[in-house]
Short mmCIF file of C-alpha atoms and ligand atoms in Angstrom, two decimals:
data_model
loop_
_atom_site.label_atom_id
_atom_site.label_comp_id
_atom_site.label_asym_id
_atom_site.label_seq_id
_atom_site.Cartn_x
_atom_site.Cartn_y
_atom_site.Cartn_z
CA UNK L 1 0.00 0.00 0.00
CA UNK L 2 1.46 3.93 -0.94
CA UNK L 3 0.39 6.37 1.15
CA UNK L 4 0.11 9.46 -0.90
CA UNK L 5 -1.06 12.94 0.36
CA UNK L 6 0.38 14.90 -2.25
CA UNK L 7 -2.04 18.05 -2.75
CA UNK L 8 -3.25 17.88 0.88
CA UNK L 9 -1.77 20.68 3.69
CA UNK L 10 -0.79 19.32 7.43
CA UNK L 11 -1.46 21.00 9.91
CA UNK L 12 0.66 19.52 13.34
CA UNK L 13 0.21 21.52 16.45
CA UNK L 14 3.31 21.51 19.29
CA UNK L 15 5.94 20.24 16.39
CA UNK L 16 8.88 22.67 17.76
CA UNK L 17 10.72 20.36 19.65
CA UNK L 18 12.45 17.17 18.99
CA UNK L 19 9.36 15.21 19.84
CA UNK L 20 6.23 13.73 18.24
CA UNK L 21 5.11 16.71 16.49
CA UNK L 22 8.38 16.87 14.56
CA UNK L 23 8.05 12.64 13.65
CA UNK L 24 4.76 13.27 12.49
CA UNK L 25 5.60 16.17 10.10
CA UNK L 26 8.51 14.78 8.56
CA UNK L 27 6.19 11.52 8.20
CA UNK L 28 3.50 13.29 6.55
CA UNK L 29 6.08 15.35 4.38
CA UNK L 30 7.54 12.49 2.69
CA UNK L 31 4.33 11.26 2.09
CA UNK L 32 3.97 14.15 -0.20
CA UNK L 33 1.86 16.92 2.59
CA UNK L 34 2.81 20.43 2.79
CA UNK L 35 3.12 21.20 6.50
CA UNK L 36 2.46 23.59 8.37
CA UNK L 37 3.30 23.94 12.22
CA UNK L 38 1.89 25.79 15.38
CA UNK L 39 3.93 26.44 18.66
CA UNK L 40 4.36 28.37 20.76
CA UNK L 41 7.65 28.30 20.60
CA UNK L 42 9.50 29.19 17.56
CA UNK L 43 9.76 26.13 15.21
CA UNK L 44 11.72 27.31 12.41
CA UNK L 45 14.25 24.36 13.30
CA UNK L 46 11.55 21.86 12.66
CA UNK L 47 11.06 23.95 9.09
CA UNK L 48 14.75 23.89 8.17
CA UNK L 49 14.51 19.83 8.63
CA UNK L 50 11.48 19.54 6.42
CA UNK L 51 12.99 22.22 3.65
CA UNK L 52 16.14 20.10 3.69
CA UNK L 53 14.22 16.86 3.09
CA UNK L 54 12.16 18.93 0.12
CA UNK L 55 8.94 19.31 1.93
CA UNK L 56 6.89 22.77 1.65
CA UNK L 57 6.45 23.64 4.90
CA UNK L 58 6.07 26.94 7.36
CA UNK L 59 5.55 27.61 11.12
CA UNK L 60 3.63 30.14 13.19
CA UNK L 61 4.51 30.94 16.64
CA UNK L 62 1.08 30.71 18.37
CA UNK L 63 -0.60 29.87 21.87
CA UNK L 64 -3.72 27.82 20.89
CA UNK L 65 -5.41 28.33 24.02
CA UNK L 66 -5.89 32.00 22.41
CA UNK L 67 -8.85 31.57 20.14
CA UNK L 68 -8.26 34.86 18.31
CA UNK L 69 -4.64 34.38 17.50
CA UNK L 70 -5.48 30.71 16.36
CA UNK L 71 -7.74 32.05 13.77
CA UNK L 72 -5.03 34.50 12.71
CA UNK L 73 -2.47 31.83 12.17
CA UNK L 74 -4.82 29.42 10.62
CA UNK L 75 -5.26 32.27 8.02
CA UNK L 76 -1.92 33.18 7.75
CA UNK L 77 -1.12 29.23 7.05
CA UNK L 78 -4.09 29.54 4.27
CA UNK L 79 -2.30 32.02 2.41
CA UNK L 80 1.23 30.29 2.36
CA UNK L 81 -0.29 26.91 1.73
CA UNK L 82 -3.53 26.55 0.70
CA UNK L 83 -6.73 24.95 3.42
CA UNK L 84 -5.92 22.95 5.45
CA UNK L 85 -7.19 19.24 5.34
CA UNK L 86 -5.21 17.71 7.80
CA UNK L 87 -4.98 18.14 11.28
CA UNK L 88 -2.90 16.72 13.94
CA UNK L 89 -3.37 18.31 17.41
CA UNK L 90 -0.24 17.01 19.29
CA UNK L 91 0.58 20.33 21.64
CA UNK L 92 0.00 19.46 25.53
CA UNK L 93 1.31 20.14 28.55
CA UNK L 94 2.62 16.75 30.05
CA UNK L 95 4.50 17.70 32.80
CA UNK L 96 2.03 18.11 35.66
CA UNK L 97 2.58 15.22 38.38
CA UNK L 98 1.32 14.89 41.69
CA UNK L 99 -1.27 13.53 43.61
CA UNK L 100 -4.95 15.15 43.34
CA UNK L 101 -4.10 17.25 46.54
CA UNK L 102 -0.48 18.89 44.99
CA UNK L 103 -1.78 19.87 41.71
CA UNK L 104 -2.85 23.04 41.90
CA UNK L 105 -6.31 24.46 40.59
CA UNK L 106 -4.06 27.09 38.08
CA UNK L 107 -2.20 23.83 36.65
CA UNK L 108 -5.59 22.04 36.36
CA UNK L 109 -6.59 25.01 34.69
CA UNK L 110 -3.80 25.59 32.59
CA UNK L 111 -4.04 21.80 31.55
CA UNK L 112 -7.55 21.72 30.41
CA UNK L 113 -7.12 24.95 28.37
CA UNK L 114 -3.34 23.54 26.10
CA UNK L 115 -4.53 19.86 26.12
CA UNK L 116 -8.75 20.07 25.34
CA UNK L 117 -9.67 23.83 24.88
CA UNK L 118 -6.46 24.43 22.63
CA UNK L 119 -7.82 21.53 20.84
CA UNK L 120 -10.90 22.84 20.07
CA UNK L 121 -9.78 25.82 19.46
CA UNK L 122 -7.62 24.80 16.56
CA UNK L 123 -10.09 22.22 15.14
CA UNK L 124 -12.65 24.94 14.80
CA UNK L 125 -10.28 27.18 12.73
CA UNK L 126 -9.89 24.35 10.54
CA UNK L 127 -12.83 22.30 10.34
CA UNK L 128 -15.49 24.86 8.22
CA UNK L 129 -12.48 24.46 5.24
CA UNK L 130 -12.57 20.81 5.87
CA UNK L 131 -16.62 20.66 5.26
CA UNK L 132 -16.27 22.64 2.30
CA UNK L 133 -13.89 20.69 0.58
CA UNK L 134 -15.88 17.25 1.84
CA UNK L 135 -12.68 15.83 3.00
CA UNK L 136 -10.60 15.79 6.59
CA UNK L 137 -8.47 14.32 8.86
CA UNK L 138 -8.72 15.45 12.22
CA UNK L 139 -6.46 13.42 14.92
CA UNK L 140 -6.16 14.48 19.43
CA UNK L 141 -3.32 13.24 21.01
CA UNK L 142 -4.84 10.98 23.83
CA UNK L 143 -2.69 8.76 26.01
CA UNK L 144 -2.99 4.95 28.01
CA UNK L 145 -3.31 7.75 31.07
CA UNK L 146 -6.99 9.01 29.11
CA UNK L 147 -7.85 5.54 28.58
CA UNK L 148 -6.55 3.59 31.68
CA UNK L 149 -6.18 6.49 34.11
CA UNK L 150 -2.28 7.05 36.04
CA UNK L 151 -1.99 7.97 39.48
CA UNK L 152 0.16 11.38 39.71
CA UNK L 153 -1.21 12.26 36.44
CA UNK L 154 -5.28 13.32 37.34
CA UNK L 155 -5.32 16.76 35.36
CA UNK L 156 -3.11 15.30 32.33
CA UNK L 157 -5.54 12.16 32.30
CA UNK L 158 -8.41 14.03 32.42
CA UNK L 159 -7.68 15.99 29.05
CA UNK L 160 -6.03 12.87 27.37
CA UNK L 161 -10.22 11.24 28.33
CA UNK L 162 -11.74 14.62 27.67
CA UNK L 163 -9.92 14.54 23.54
CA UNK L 164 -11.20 11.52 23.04
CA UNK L 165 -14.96 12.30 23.61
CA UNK L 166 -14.03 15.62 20.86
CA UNK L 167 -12.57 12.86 18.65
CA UNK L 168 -15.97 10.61 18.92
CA UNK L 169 -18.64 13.54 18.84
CA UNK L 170 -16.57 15.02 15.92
CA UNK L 171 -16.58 11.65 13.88
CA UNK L 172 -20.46 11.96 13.96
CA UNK L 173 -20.55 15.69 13.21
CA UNK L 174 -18.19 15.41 10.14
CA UNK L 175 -19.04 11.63 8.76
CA UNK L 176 -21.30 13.00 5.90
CA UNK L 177 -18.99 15.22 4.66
CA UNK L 178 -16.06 13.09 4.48
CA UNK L 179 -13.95 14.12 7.48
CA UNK L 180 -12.80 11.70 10.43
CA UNK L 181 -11.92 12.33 13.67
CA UNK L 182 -9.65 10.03 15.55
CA UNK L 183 -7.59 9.33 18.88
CA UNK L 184 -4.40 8.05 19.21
CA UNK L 185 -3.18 6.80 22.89
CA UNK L 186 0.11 5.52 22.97
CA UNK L 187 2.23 4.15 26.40
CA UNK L 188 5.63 6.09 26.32
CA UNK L 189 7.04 7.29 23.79
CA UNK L 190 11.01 7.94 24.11
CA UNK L 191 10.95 11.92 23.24
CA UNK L 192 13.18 14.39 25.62
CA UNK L 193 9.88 15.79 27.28
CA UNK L 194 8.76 11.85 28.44
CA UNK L 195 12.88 11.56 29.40
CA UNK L 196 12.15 14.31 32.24
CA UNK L 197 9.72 12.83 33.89
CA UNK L 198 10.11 9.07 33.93
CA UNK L 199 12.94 7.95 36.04
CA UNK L 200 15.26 4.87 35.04
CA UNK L 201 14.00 3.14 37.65
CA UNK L 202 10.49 3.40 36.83
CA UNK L 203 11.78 3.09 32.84
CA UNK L 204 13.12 -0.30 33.68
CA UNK L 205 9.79 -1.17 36.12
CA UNK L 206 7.24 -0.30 32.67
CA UNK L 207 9.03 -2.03 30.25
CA UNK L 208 8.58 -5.12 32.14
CA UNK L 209 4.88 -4.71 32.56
CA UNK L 210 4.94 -3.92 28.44
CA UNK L 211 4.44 -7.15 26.36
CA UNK L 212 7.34 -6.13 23.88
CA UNK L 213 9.61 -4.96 26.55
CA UNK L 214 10.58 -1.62 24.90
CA UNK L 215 8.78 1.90 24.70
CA UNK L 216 7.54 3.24 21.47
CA UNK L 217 9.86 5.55 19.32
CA UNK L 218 8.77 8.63 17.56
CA UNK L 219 8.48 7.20 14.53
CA UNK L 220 5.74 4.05 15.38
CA UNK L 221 3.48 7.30 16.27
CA UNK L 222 4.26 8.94 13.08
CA UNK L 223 3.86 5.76 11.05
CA UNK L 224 0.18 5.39 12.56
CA UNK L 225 -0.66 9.10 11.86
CA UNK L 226 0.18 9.14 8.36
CA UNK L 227 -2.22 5.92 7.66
CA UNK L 228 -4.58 7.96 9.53
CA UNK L 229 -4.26 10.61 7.76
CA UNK L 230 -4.44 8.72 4.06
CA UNK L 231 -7.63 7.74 1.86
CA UNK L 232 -7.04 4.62 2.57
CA UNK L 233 -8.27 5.13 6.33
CA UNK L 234 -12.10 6.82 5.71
CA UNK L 235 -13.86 4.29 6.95
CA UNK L 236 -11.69 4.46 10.47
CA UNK L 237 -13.49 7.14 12.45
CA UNK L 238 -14.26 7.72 16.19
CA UNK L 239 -11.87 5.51 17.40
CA UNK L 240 -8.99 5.31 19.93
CA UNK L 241 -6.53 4.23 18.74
CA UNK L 242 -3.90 2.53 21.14
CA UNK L 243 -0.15 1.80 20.50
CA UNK L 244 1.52 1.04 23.65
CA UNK L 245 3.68 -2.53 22.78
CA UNK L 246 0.89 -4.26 24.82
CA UNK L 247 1.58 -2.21 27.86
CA UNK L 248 -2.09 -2.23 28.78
CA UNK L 249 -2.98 -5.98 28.60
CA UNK L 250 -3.25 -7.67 31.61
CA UNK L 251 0.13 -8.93 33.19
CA UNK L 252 0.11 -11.07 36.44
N1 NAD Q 1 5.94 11.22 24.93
C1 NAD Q 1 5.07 10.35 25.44
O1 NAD Q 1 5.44 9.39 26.16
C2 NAD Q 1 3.59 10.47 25.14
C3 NAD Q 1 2.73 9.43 25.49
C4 NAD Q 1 1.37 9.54 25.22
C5 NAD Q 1 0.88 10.67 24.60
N2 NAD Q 1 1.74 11.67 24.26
C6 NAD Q 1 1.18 12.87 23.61
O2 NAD Q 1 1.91 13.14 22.42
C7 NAD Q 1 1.99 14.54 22.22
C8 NAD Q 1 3.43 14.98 22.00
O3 NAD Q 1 4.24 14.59 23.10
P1 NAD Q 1 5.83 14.87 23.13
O4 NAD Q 1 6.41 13.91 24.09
O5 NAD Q 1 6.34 14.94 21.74
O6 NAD Q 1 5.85 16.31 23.82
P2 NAD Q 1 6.64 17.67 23.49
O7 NAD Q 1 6.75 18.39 24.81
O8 NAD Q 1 7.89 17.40 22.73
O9 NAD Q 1 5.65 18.45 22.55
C9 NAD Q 1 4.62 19.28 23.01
C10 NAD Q 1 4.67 20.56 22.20
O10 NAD Q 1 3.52 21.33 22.52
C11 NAD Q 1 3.89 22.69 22.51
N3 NAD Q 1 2.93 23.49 23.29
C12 NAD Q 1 2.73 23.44 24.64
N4 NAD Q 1 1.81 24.36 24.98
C13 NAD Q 1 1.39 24.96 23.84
C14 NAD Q 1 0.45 25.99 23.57
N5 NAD Q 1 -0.24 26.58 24.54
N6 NAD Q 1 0.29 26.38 22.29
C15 NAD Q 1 1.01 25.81 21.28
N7 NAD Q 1 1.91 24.84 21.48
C16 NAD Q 1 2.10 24.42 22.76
C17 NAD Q 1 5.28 22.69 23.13
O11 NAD Q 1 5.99 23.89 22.85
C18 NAD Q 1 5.88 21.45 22.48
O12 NAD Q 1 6.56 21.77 21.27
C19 NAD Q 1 1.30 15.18 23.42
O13 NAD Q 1 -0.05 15.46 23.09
C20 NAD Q 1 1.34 14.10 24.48
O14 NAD Q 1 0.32 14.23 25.43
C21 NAD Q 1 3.08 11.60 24.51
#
């Protein structure tokens, strides 16, 4: 099977960094997508890479939890590239731990507005092109932790659960006119922001628990969003998607 999105702009959310965003746009890229990517954080590193590998591709520096300036950079993206049919929203905060009584009402705050509200917020920009050309792909980050819950991780969990119910009621709302909406959970993926917060220790404690005895890479995530984001994956909508190495079957 060739996966070919030549014609179509990607839009990946939080692809600054040397993490998942990044995977997914050079993924998409060589599968012919212009890209475009929103941080906020400049990402013009991110850009070089794609130039260099002969992808079209810009970047806007952008907070998504600001609905105005999402609308401005989702116009601005327009102009440079053409609508935008493909949408990946990958930005979150994942560095909240703590037990329900440490995390702070600001944090929670702060959590739901990057990881579900910024969500929105960016799908909405996008989504009246996507009904007018009668064709979409809309993806949310989830997580095992929206799916299966993690202690120390209540206000990151929540949003990871709360994407996946946009994902669902999106699928229904957009099924007509030829868009899907998906979620993808993985278990750990090995990207520096994951590195900070999981210990060796508790590295060496998951991996055991995880059927193939290794964390995901980048690139297993980006593999899965490109067939997500093909023709060849329309009649896949509303569904969450896990890819974890078997980390969430039942060990004993
Ligand atoms: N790494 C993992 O183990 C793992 C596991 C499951 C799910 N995920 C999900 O995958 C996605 C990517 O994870 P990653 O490890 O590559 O993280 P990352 O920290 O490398 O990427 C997150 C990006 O989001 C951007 N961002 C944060 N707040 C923003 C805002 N308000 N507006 C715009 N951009 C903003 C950051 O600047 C960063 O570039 C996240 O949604 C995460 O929840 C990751």
């Amino acid at each position: 099977m060739k996966i070919n999105l030549t014609g179509k702009t990607a839009l990946i959310t939080g692809g600054a960094g040397d993490g998942l965003g990044r995977a997914d746009a050079l993924a998409l890229g060589k599968a012919g997508a212009k890209i475009a990517i929103l941080d906020i954080v400049d990402a013009s590193e991110t850009t070089a890479l794609l130039k260099e590998n002969g992808i079209e591709a810009c970047s806007v520096i952008c907070d998504i939890t600001n609905e105005n300036d999402v609308m401005e950079a989702v116009s601005k993206i327009k102009e440079t590239l053409g609508a935008i049919q493909i949408l990946i929203n990958n930005a979150s905060i994942l560095d909240t731990v703590g037990f329900l009584g440490d995390i702070s009402p600001a944090k929670w705050k702060r959590d739901v507005e990057v990881n579900l509200i910024g969500s929105a917020n960016v799908t909405r920009a996008v989504w009246p092109d996507m009904l007018e050309a009668g064709w979409g792909r809309v993806l949310f980050m989830s997580s095992i932790a929206g799916t299966l819950g993690g202690a120390g991780q209540t206000s990151y969990s929540a949003t990871k659960a709360g994407v996946i119910g946009l994902a669902k009621s999106l699928a229904l709302e957009g099924g007509k006119q030829g868009i899907t909406a998906n979620a993808i959970a993985p278990g750990v993926v090995e990207t520096k922001t994951a590195g900070e917060f999981i210990r060796p220790d508790m590295a060496e404690r998951m991996k055991k628990q995880t059927a193939t005895r290794s964390f995901a890479k980048p690139d297993d995530i980006a593999n899965l969003i490109t067939f997500l984001s093909s023709e060849q994956a329309r009649h896949i909508t509303g569904q969450v998607i896990t890819i974890d190495g078997g980390a969430s079957l039942f060990t004993f």
